[in-house]
XYZ file of C-alpha atoms in Angstrom:
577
model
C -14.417 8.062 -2.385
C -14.950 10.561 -4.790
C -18.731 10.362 -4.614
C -18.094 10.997 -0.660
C -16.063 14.182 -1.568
C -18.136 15.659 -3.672
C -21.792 15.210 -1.177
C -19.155 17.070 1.435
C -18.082 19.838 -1.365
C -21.866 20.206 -1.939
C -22.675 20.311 1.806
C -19.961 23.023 2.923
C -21.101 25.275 -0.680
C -24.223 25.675 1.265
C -24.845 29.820 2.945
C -25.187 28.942 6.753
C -24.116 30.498 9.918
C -21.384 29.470 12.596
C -21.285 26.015 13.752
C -24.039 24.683 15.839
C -24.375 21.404 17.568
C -27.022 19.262 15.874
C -28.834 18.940 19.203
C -29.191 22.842 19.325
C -30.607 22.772 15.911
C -33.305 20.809 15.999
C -35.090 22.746 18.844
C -34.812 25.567 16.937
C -38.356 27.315 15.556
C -39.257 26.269 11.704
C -37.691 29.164 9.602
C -39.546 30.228 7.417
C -39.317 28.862 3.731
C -37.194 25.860 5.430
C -38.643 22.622 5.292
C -39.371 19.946 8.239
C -38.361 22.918 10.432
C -34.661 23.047 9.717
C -33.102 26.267 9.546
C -31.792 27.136 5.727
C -27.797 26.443 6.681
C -27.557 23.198 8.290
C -24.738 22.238 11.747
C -20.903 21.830 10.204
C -21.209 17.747 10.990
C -19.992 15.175 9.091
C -21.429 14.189 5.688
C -23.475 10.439 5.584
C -22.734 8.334 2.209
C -25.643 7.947 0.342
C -26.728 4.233 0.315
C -25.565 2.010 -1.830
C -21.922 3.367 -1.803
C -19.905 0.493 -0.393
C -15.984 0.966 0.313
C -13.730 -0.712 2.120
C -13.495 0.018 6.002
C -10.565 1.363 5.590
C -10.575 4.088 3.462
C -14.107 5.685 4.907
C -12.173 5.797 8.548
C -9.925 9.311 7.811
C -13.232 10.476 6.048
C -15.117 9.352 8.680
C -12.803 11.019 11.891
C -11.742 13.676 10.070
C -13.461 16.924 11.084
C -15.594 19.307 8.653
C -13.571 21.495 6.434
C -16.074 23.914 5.725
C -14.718 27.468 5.035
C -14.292 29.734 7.621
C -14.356 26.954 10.298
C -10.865 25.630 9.696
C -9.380 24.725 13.261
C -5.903 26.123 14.347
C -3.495 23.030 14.324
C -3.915 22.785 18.495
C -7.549 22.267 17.447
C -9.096 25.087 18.619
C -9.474 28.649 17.202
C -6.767 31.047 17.174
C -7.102 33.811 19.024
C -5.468 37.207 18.301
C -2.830 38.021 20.503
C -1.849 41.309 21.639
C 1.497 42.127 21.533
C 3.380 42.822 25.493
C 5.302 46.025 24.031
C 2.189 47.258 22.282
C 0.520 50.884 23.868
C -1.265 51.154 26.343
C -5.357 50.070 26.110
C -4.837 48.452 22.809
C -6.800 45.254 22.348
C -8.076 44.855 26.228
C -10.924 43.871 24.628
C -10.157 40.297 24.260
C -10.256 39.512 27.843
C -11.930 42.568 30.232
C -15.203 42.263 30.673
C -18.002 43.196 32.632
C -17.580 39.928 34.862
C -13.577 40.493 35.354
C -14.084 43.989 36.673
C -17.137 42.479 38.942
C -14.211 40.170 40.007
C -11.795 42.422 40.834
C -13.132 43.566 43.700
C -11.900 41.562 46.096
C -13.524 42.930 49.323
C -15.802 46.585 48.724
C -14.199 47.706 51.925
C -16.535 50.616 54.312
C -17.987 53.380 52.464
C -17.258 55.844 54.884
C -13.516 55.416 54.049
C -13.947 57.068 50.596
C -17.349 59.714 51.152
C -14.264 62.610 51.476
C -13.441 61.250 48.233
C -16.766 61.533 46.574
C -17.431 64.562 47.915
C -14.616 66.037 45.940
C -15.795 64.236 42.753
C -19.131 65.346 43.018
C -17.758 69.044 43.181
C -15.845 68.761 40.341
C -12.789 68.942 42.519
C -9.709 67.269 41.311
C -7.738 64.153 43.000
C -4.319 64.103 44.838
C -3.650 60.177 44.902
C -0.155 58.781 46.023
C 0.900 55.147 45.137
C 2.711 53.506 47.181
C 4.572 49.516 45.914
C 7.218 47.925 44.039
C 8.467 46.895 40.892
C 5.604 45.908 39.567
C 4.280 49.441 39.784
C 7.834 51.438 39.256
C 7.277 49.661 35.641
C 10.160 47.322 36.163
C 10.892 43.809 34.540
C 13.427 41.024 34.653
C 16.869 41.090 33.809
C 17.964 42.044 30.706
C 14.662 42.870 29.582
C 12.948 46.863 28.472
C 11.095 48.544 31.626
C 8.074 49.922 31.142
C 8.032 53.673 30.492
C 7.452 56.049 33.329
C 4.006 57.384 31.364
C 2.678 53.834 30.531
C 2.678 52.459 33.919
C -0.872 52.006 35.481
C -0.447 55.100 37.923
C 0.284 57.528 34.929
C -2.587 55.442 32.650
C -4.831 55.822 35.520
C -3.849 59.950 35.634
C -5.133 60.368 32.356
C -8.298 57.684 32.538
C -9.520 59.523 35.608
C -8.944 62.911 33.550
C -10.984 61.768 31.022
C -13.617 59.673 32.564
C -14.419 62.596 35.505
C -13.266 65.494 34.632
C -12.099 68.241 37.651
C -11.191 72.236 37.956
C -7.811 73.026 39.142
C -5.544 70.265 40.747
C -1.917 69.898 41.603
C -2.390 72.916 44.214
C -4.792 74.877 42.390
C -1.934 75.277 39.620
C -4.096 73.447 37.109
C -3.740 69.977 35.315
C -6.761 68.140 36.740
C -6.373 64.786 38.709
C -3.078 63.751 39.851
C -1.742 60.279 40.507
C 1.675 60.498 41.590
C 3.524 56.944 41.386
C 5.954 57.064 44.557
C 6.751 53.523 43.994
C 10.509 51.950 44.267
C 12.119 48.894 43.084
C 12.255 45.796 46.087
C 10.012 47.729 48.514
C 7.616 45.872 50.243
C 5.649 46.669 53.366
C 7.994 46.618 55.980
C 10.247 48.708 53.538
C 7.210 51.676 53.238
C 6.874 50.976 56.967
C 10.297 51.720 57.650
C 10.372 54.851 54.777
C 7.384 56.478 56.799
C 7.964 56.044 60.276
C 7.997 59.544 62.071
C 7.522 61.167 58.650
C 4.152 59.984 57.552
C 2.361 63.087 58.065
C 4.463 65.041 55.775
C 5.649 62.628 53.289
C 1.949 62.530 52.624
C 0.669 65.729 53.231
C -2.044 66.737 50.863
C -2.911 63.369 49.396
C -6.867 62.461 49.361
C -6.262 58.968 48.846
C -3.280 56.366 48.936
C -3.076 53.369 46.686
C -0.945 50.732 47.832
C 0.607 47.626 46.165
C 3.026 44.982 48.256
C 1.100 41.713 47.796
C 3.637 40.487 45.154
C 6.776 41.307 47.104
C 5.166 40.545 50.452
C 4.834 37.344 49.028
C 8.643 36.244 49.148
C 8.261 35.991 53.145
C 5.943 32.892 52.249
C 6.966 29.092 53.518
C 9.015 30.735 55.845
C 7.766 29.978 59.826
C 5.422 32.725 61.020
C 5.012 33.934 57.149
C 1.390 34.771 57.372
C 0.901 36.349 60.660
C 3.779 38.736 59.785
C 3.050 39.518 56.697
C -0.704 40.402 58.384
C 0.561 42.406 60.831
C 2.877 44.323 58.741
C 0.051 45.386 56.977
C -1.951 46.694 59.648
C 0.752 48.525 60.952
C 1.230 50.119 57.405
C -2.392 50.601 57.632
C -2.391 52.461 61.400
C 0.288 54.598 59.880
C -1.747 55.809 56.596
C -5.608 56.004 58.332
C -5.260 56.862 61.726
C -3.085 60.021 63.531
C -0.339 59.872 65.501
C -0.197 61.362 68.767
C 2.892 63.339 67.648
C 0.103 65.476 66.050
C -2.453 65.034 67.813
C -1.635 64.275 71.514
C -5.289 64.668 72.916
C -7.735 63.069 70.033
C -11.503 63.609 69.566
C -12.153 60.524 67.308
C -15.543 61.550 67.421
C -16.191 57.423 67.026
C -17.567 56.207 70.742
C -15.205 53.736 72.045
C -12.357 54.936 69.881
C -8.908 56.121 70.709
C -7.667 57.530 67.454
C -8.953 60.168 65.075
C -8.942 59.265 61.327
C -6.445 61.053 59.524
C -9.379 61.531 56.343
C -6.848 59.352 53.773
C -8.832 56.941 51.527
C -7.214 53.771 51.270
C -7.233 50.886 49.000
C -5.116 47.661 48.413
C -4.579 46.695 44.986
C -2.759 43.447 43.703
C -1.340 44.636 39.892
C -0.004 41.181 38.832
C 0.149 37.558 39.951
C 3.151 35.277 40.011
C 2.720 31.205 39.744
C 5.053 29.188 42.080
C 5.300 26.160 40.322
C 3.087 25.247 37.573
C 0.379 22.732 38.986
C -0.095 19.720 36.780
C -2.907 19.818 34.457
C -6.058 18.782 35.761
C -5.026 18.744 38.944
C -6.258 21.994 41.701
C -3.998 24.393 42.665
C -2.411 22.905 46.140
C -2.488 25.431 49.197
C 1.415 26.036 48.981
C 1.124 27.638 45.470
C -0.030 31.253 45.852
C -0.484 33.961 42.962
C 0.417 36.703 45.738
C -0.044 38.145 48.792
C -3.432 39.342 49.140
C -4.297 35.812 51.259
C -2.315 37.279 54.087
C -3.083 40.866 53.649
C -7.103 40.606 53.804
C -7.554 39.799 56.930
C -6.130 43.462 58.173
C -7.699 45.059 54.825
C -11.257 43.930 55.593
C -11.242 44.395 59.128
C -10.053 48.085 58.360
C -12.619 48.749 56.071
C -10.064 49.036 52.655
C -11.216 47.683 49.773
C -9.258 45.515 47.806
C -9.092 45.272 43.883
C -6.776 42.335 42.268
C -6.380 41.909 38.907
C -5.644 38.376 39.512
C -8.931 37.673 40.922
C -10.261 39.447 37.279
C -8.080 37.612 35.347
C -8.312 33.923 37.135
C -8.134 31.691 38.384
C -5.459 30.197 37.098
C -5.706 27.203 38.024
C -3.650 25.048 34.742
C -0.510 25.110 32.743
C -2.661 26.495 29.575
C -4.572 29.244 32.009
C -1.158 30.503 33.592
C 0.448 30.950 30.254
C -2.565 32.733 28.748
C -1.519 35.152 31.969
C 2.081 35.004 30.540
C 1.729 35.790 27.262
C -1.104 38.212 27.541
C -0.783 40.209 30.546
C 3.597 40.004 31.572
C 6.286 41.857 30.177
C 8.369 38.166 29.281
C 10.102 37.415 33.025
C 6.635 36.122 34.444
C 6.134 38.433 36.893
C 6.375 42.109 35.824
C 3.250 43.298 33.487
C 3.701 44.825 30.513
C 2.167 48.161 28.895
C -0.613 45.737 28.329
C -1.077 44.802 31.400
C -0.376 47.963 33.290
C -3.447 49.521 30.977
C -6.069 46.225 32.141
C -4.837 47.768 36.122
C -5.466 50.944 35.419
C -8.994 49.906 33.772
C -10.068 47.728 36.674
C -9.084 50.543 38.919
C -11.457 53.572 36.965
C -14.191 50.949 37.100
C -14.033 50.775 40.712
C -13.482 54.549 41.724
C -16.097 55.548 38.894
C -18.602 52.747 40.023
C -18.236 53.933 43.763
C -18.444 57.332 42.611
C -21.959 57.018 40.951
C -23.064 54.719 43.605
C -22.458 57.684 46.126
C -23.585 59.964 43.578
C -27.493 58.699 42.709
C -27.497 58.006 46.894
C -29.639 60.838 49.030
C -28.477 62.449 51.415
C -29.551 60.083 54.625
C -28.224 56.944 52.777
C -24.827 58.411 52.788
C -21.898 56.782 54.980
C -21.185 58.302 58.494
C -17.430 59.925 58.752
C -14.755 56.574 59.366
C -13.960 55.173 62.378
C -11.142 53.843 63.152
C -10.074 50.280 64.501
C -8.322 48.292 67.147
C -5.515 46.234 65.620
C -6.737 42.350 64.916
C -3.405 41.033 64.013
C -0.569 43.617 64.905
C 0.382 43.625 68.583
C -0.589 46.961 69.801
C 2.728 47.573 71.276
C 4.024 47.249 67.685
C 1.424 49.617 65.798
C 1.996 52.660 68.461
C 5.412 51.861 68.060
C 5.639 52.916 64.671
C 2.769 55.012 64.389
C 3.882 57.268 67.433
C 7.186 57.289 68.171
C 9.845 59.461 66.386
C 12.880 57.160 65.977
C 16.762 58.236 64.946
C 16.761 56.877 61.287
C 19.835 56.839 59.522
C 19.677 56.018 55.631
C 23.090 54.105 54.672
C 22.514 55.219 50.813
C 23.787 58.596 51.268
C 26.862 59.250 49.303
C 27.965 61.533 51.720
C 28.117 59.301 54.202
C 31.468 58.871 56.284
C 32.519 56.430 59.274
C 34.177 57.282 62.407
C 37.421 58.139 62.739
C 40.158 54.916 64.158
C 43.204 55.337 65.901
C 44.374 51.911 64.293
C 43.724 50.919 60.247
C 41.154 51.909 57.732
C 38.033 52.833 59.532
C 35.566 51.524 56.908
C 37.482 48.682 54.823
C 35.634 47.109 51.975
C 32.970 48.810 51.985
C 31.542 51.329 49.583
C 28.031 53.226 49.212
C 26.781 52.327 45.656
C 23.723 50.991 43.593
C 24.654 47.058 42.639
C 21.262 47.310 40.717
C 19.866 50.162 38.367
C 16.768 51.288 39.556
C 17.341 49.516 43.292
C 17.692 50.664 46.434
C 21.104 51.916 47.389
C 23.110 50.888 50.192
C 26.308 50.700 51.785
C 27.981 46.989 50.607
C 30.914 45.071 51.172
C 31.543 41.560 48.981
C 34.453 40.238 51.255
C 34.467 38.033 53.885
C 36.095 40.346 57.183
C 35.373 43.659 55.836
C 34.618 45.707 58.611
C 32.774 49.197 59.084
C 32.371 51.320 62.146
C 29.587 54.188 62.110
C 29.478 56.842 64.365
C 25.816 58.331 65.501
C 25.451 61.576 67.434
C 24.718 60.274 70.958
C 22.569 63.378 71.909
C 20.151 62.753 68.845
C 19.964 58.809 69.223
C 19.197 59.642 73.132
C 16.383 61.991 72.339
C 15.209 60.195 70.301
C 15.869 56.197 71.537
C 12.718 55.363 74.506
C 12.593 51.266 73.270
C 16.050 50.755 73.669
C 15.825 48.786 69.492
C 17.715 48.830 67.023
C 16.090 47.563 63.609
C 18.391 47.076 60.600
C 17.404 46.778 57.411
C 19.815 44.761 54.603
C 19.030 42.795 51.371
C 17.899 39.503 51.390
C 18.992 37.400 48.417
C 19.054 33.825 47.043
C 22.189 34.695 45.140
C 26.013 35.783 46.378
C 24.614 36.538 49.919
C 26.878 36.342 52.836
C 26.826 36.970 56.711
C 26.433 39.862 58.775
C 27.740 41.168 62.094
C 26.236 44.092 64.046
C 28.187 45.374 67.357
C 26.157 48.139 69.056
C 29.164 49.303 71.092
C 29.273 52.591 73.719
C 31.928 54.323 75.478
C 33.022 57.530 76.612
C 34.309 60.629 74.747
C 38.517 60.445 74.493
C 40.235 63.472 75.598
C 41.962 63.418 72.467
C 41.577 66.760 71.109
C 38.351 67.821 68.454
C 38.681 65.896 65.516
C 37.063 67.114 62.057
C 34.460 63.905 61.274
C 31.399 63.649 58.682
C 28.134 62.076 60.520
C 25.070 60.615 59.445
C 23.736 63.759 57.919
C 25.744 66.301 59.537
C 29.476 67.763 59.562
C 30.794 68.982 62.593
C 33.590 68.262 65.367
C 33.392 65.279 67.709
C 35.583 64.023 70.659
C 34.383 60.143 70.042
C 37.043 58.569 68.825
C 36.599 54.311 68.322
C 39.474 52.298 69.745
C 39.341 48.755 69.905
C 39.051 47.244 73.364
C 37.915 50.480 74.813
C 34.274 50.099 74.018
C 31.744 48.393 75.735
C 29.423 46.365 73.734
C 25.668 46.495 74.943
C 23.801 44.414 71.812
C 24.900 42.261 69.266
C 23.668 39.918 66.133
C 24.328 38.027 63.545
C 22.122 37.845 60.665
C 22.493 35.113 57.522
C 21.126 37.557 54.418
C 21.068 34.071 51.855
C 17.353 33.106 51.063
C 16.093 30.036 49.761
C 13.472 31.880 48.358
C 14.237 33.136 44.721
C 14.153 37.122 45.290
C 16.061 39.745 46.167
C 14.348 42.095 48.827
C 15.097 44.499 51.620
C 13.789 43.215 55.429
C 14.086 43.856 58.534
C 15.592 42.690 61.364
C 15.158 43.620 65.530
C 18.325 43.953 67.888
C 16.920 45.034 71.840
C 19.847 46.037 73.572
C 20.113 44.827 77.129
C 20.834 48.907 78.078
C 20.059 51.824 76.732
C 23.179 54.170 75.947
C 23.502 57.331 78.250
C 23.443 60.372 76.803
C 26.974 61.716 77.287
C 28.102 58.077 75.983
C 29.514 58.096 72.201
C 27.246 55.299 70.228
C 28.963 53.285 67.623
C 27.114 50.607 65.446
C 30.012 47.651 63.997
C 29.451 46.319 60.910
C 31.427 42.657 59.787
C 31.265 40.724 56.786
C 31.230 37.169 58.478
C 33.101 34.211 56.991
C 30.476 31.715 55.783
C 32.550 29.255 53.069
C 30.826 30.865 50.254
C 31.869 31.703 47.210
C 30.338 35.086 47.144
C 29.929 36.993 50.695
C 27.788 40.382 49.725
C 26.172 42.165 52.190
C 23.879 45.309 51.744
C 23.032 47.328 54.540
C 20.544 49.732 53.389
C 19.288 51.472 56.745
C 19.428 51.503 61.027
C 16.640 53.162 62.872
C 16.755 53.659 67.034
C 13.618 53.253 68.477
């Protein structure tokens, strides 16, 4: 044995380079000065035993399995080499090195989307003019995490890394209104909001909640994702899309009642927003055994339902999961974990927010030079808008037209409606359950009750549908049921009473008595999920009539008994259509 240790001391005292398999070797060229062709530092293998050295069987077997120990080759104790590991709460851009690539930002690019969508775009850039993006999405992009654990800060999220990449990478005059700063990326992203939650934030306001942007960036694939399992999952989560889609690229006839599209055998004019989808993180449900391929239920996000509105739109799409994966393996989903997530599997850290804004500059920069080096004949026509493909059409002029009665229930103003019997709002209180959430008017008991009062002259210039949509938190946790009463009845001759509405103060003669009302829609609506999240939707109550105009409109609001422990319901916002 100790002649057999001291051939392998010899062997590994030898200069050579990095491990090579011994087939590479020898079809290597003859070095020179090496004999019989062999280059001068021979394969880490396994020592032979010169001949003649017999021992017993059983003491050459850990010699003979055990693996070279030649220096600077020693194996991490999983076997394979260790590789450094950048820390989640480190700034941002440090050590994206070890993973980003050339081939992941190739990746990311999910579908190029039309051209024509982003030439305004490149026009600017090729001016030197600066940027006005908006980002519209979630958590993941508000810099949130899980429970209990640090958010991201407001400057290292990808929207503000992206600011300052784009600042540095193409450089612009002016900005921010001509006020100076250069490119501006303004992150308009809230905790829980997914598409139908934007869709619901913008309707009959999109115009001016977005005035001045030259682009929009939105993210919703992760939260989108919670609707999926559920019966009808994919088409609505495909139609929500387009409609948020019809809302950002094409204009309303509010605006624009007569259009010149200037497209033949279109209806709408573009409104000149450039659009694109991006997917900033990827969530596992269920870790798929190893070996084994990722089974159709288990999806990283969204972005399966979402394409087939993006790419018939013309929007590109750029996913950081598609850079990053797949992830197809226990070991490949906690590489993810560990490298890219903040520690709750789901939110990315500074890291991570810094590969997003990275895959993002690659794209814009590559279009931009693309566009850039093209002459003037090879560059894209002005966009043209589309027919919906998976959004009824009654649906996307609903919301892309009309200009509903919304009433926000997170107002802390709000009041309810005065009651000639008991409390008029009991058990219910307008707070935020969650830091960083979306407020909302909650109750936590089982027959609290809450009557609201909405001026009948704005709800009937407003109403043409003859809908009501409410929108409430959905939750696997302490959810309970909820009761909606649309009820109407005539003013009481009582005298002027002093009442706070929805957004106004002023004197009203509607007065809610009990019995005296007629109810003309009603609902009941179970806000407990299977599904382990916590989101805002949206739910659709047609009333058999629509409410006259000299009729008072009340909208009832019950905490249902459902032999729960916990009963919470959050009502967030009621729009008339």
């Amino acid at each position: 044995m100790g002649v057999a240790r001291e051939r392998q001391a010899q062997f590994c005292a030898r200069p050579q380079p990095a491990c090579a398999p011994s087939a590479a070797v020898e079809h290597r060229p003859k070095a020179a000065g090496a004999p019989h062709g062999r280059p001068p530092g021979p394969p880490c293998r396994r020592p032979r035993l010169a001949h003649g050295h017999a021992l017993p069987l059983l003491l050459l077997l850990p010699l003979l399995l055990a693996p070279p120990r030649c220096a600077g080759h020693a194996p991490s104790p999983e076997g394979r080499p260790k590789r450094p590991k950048p820390h989640a709460a480190g700034g941002p851009g440090e050590q994206t090195e070890l993973f980003w690539t050339a081939l992941n930002r190739a990746k990311s690019v999910v579908n190029a989307g039309d051209p024509a969508l982003w030439t305004r775009v490149g026009a600017k850039l090729r001016a030197g003019e600066c940027l006005d993006v908006r980002v519209l999405g979630g958590s993941v992009t508000h810099g949130g995490c899980g429970k209990g654990l640090p958010h991201v800060p407001p400057n290292q999220t990808w929207p503000a890394q992206l600011e300052r990449l784009l600042n540095r990478r193409l450089p612009c005059t002016g900005g921010r209104r001509d006020g100076g700063t250069g490119h501006t990326v303004a992150n308009l992203a809230r905790s829980q909001y997914c598409t139908p939650m934007w869709i619901n934030t913008l309707v009959g306001q999109q115009e001016t909640f977005l005035e001045g942007a030259d682009a929009v960036l939105v993210e919703t694939a992760i939260n989108d994702l919670t609707n999926q399992g559920t019966e009808g999952a994919d088409t609505a989560i495909c139609a929500a899309t387009e409609v948020l889609l019809a809302m950002l690229l094409h204009r309303s006839r509010r605006v624009d009642p007569d259009p010149d599209p200037g497209c033949l055998g279109h209806d709408r004019s573009f409104t000149g927003l450039a659009v694109a989808y991006v997917g900033a993180t990827a969530k596992q449900l269920g870790v798929p055994k190893k070996g084994k391929p990722l089974r159709a239920g288990l999806r990283l996000d969204a972005m399966r339902q979402q394409l087939p509105a993006v790419e018939w739109h013309g929007v590109p799409y750029i996913s950081i999961s598609a850079a990053l994966g797949p992830f197809v393996t226990p070991e490949s989903h906690a590489f993810l974990s560990s490298n890219f997530k903040c520690g709750d599997d789901l939110h990315p850290s500074p890291l991570g927010h810094s590969l997003v804004a990275e895959m993002l500059l690659h794209w814009l920069a590559a279009q931009h030079e693309q566009l850039a080096r093209a002459p003037e004949w090879q560059l894209p026509p002005e966009y043209c808008t589309r027919q919906p493909t998976c959004a009824p059409r009654a649906d996307v002029e609903q919301f892309l037209d009309r200009d509903p009665a919304t009433f926000a229930l997170a107002a802390a103003a709000l009041h309810v409606v005065p009651r000639m019997s008991a409390t008029p709002c009991e058990g219910w209180e307008v707070y935020d359950d969650v830091p960083d959430r979306v407020r909302g008017l909650i109750a936590d008991e089982a027959g609290a009750t809450c009557v609201l009062f909405f001026d009948p002259q704005a709800v009937a210039e407003r109403m043409s549908l003859g809908e009501l949509d409410i929108v409430a938190l959905k939750s696997y946790d302490k959810s309970g049921i909820l009761a909606v009463r649309v009820l109407a009845a005539t003013p009481s001759d009582a005298a002027d009473l002093e009442i706070v509405l929805p957004g106004q103060v002023g004197k009203s003669r509607c007065v809610f008595e009990e019995g005296q009302a007629e109810v003309i829609g009603e609902l009941e609506w179970d806000l407990l999920w299977d599904t382990r999240a916590s989101l805002p939707q949206t739910t659709r109550l047609q009333l058999p009539r629509m409410p006259l105009p000299e009729e008072c409109l009340f909208v009832e609001l019950q905490v249902k008994e459902a032999g729960r422990k916990a009963n919470k319901v959050k009502v967030i916002g009621l729009t008339f259509f």
